[in-house]
Coordinates of C-alpha atoms in Angstrom, one line a residue:
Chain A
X1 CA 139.4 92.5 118.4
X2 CA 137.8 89.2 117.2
X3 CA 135.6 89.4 114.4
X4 CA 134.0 88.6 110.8
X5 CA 135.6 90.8 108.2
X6 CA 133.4 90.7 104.7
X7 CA 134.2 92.7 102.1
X8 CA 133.8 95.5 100.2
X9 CA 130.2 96.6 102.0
X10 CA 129.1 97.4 98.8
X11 CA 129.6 96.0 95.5
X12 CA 128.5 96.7 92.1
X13 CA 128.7 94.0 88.7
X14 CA 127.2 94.0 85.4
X15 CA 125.1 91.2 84.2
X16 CA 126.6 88.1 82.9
X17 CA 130.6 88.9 85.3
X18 CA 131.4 86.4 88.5
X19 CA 132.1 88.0 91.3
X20 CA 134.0 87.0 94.2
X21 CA 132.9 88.1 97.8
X22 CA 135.6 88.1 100.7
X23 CA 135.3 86.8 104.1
X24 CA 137.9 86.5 106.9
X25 CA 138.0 85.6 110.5
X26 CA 140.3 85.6 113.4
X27 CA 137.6 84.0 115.8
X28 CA 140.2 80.3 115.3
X29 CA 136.6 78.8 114.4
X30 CA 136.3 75.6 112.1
X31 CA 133.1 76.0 110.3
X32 CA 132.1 78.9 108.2
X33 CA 128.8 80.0 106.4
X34 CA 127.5 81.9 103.5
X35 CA 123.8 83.0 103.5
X36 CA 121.9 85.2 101.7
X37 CA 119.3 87.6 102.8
X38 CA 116.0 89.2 101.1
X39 CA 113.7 91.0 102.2
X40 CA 111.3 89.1 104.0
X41 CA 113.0 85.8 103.0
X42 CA 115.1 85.6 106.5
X43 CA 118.4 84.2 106.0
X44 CA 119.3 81.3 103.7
X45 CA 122.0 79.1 103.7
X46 CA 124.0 79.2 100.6
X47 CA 127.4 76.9 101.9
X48 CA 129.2 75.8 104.5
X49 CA 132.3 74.5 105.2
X50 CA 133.0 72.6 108.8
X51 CA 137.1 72.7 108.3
X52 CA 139.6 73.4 106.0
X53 CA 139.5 71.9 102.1
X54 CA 135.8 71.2 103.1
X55 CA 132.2 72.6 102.4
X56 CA 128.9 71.1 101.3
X57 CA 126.0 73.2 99.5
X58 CA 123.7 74.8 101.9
X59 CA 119.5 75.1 100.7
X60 CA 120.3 77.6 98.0
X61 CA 123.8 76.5 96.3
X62 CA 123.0 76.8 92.9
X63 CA 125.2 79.7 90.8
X64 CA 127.3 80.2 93.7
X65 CA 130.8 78.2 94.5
X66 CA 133.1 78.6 97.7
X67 CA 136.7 77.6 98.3
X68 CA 137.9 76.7 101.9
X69 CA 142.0 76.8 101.6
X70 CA 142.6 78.3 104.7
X71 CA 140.9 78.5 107.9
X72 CA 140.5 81.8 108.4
X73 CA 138.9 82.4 104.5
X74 CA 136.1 81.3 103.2
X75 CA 135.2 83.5 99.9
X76 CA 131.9 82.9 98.2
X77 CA 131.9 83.3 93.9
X78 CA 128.8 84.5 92.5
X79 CA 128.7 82.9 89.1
X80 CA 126.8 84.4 86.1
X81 CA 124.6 81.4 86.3
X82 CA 123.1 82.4 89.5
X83 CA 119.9 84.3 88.3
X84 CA 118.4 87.1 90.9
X85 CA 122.2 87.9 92.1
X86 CA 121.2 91.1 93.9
X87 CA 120.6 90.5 97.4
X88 CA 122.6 91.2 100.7
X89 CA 125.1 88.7 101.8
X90 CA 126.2 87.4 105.2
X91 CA 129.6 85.8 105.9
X92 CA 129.1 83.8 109.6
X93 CA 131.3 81.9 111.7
X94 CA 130.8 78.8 114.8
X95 CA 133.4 77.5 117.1
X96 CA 132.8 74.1 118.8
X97 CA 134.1 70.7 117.2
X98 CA 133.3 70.1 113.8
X99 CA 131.1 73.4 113.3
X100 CA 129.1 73.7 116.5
X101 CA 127.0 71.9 118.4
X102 CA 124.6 74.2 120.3
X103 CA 127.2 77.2 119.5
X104 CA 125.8 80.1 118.2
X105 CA 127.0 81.6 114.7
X106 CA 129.1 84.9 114.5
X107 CA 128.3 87.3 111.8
X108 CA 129.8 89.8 109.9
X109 CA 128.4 92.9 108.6
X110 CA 127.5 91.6 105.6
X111 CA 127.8 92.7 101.3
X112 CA 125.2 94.6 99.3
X113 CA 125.4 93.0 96.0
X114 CA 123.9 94.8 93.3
X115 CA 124.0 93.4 89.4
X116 CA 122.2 95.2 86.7
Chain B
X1 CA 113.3 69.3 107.2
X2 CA 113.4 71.7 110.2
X3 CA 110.4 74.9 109.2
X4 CA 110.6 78.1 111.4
X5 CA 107.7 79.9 111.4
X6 CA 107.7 83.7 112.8
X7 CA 105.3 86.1 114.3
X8 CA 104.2 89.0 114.0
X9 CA 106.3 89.9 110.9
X10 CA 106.1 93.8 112.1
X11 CA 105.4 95.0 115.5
X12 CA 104.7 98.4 116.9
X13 CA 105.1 99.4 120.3
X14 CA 105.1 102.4 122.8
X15 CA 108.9 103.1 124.7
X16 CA 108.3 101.0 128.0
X17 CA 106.0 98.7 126.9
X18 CA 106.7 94.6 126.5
X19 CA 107.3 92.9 123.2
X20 CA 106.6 89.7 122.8
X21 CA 107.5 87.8 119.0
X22 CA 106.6 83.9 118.8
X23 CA 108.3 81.5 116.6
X24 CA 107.3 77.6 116.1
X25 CA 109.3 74.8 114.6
X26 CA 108.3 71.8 113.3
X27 CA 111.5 69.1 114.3
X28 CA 110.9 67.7 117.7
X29 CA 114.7 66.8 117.3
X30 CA 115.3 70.5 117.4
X31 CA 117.4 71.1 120.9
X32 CA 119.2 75.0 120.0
X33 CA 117.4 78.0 120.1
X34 CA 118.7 81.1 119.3
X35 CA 117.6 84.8 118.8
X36 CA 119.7 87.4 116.7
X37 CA 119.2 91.2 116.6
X38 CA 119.9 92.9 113.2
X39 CA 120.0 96.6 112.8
X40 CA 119.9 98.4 109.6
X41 CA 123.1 97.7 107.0
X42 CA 124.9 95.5 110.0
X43 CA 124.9 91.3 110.7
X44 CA 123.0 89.9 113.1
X45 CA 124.0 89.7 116.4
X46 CA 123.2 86.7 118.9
X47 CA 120.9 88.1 122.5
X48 CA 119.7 85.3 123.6
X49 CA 119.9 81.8 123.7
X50 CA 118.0 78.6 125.0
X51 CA 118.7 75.2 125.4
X52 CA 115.8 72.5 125.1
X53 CA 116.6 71.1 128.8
X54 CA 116.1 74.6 129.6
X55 CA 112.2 76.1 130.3
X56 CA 113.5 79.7 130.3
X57 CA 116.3 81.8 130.7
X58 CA 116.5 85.8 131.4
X59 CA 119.1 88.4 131.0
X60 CA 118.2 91.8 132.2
X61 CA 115.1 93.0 129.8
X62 CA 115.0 90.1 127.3
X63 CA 114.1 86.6 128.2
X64 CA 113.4 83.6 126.4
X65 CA 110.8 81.0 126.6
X66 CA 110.2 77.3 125.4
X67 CA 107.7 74.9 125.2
X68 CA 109.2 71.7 123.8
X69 CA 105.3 69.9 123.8
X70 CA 104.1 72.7 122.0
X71 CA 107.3 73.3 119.8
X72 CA 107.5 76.8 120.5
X73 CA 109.4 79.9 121.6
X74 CA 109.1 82.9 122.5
X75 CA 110.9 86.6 123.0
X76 CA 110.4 88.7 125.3
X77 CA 111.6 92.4 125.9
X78 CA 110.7 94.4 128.7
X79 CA 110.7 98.1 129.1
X80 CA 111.3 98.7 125.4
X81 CA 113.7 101.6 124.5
X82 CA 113.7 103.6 120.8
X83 CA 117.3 101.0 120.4
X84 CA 115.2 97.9 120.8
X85 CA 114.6 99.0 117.4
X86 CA 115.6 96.4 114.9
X87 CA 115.1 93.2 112.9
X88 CA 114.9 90.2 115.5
X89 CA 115.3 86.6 114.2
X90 CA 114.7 83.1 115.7
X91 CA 116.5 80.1 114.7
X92 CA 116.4 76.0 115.5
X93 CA 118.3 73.6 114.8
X94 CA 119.7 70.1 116.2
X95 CA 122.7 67.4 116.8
X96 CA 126.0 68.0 114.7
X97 CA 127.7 68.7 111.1
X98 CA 124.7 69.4 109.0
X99 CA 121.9 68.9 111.3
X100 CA 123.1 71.5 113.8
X101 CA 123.1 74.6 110.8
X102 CA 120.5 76.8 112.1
X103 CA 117.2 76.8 110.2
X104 CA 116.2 80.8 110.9
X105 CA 112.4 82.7 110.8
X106 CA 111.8 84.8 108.3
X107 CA 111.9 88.1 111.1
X108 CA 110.2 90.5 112.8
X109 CA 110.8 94.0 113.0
X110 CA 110.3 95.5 115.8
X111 CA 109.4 99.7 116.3
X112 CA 109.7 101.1 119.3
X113 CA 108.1 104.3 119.2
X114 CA 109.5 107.2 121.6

């Protein structure tokens, strides 16, 4: 089957430690996203990237970083400098030429970051 | 910038009743509308979608309407069951590369109550 795959689902990290967050697709798209959800914030747009050894910062880029080496990967660092961490995490993909045009965005199911 | 506003934030409603949850945006450029269900610890998931040289579209329970003068949208589900349940999100957003990422509401969830 097609789909997003982020992981681990859950993920636990001291205070002050980057951590890396996975996400992989098999959906062939171009452009991949990274955006972070809060409760009752909606969903904001950390990076994206529209093809390979590409991205640009999204609305809310600071204390994150992203590397796009591979078309299918698109793994999102969560640096110490980032300062309210905890939050849930969605990896997204869009077919269409250069990242979509009226396409809509595939998720995945998304990482609960927690940092205390 | 594109701003997508969101209403109600929660909404209650009795199994077979309608549900109706409005969003506004404030770029007339704005030309793709989508609508994303999320259930609890999952991604959201894409049921619906309008174009803006589109008035409506339906498909079975849940339709979708716009009103480009207004800059407006709206959901609609009909005959609500208990798995209507969920977090439902509108988006906008316009042309290509940057200026079609989607700009999404803030949510609304919605109870269906058996």
């Amino acid at each position: 089957d097609g789909g997003i795959t982020q992981s681990p689902k859950y993920l636990f990290r001291k205070e002050g430690q980057n951590v890396t967050l996975s996400c992989e697709q098999n959906l062939n798209h171009d452009a991949m996203y990274w955006y972070r959800q809060d409760p009752g914030q909606g969903l904001r747009l950390i990076y994206y990237s529209q093809i390979v050894n590409d991205f640009q910062k999204g609305d809310i880029a600071e204390g994150y970083s992203v590397s796009r080496e591979k078309k299918e990967s698109f793994p999102l660092t969560v640096t110490s400098a980032q300062k309210n961490p905890t939050a849930f995490y969605l990896c997204a993909s869009r077919g269409g030429r250069l990242g979509g045009y009226n396409s809509p965005l595939h998720f995945g199911n998304g990482t609960r970051l927690t940092v205390t | 910038g594109e701003n997508v506003e969101q209403h109600p934030s929660t909404l209650s409603v009795q199994e077979g009743d309608s549900a109706v949850i409005k969003c506004t945006y404030s770029d007339s450029a704005s030309n793709y509308f989508p609508w994303y269900k999320q259930e609890l610890g999952k991604g959201p998931q894409l049921i619906i979608d309008i174009r803006s040289n589109v008035g409506e579209k339906k498909d079975q329970r849940i339709a979708v309407t716009l009103n480009k003068t207004a800059k407006h949208f709206s959901l609609h589900i009909t005959e609500t069951q208990p798995e209507d349940s969920a977090v439902y999100f509108c988006a906008a957003s316009r042309g290509r590369g940057s200026q079609g990422n989607l700009i999404f509401g803030k949510g609304t969830k919605l109870s269906v109550k058996p």
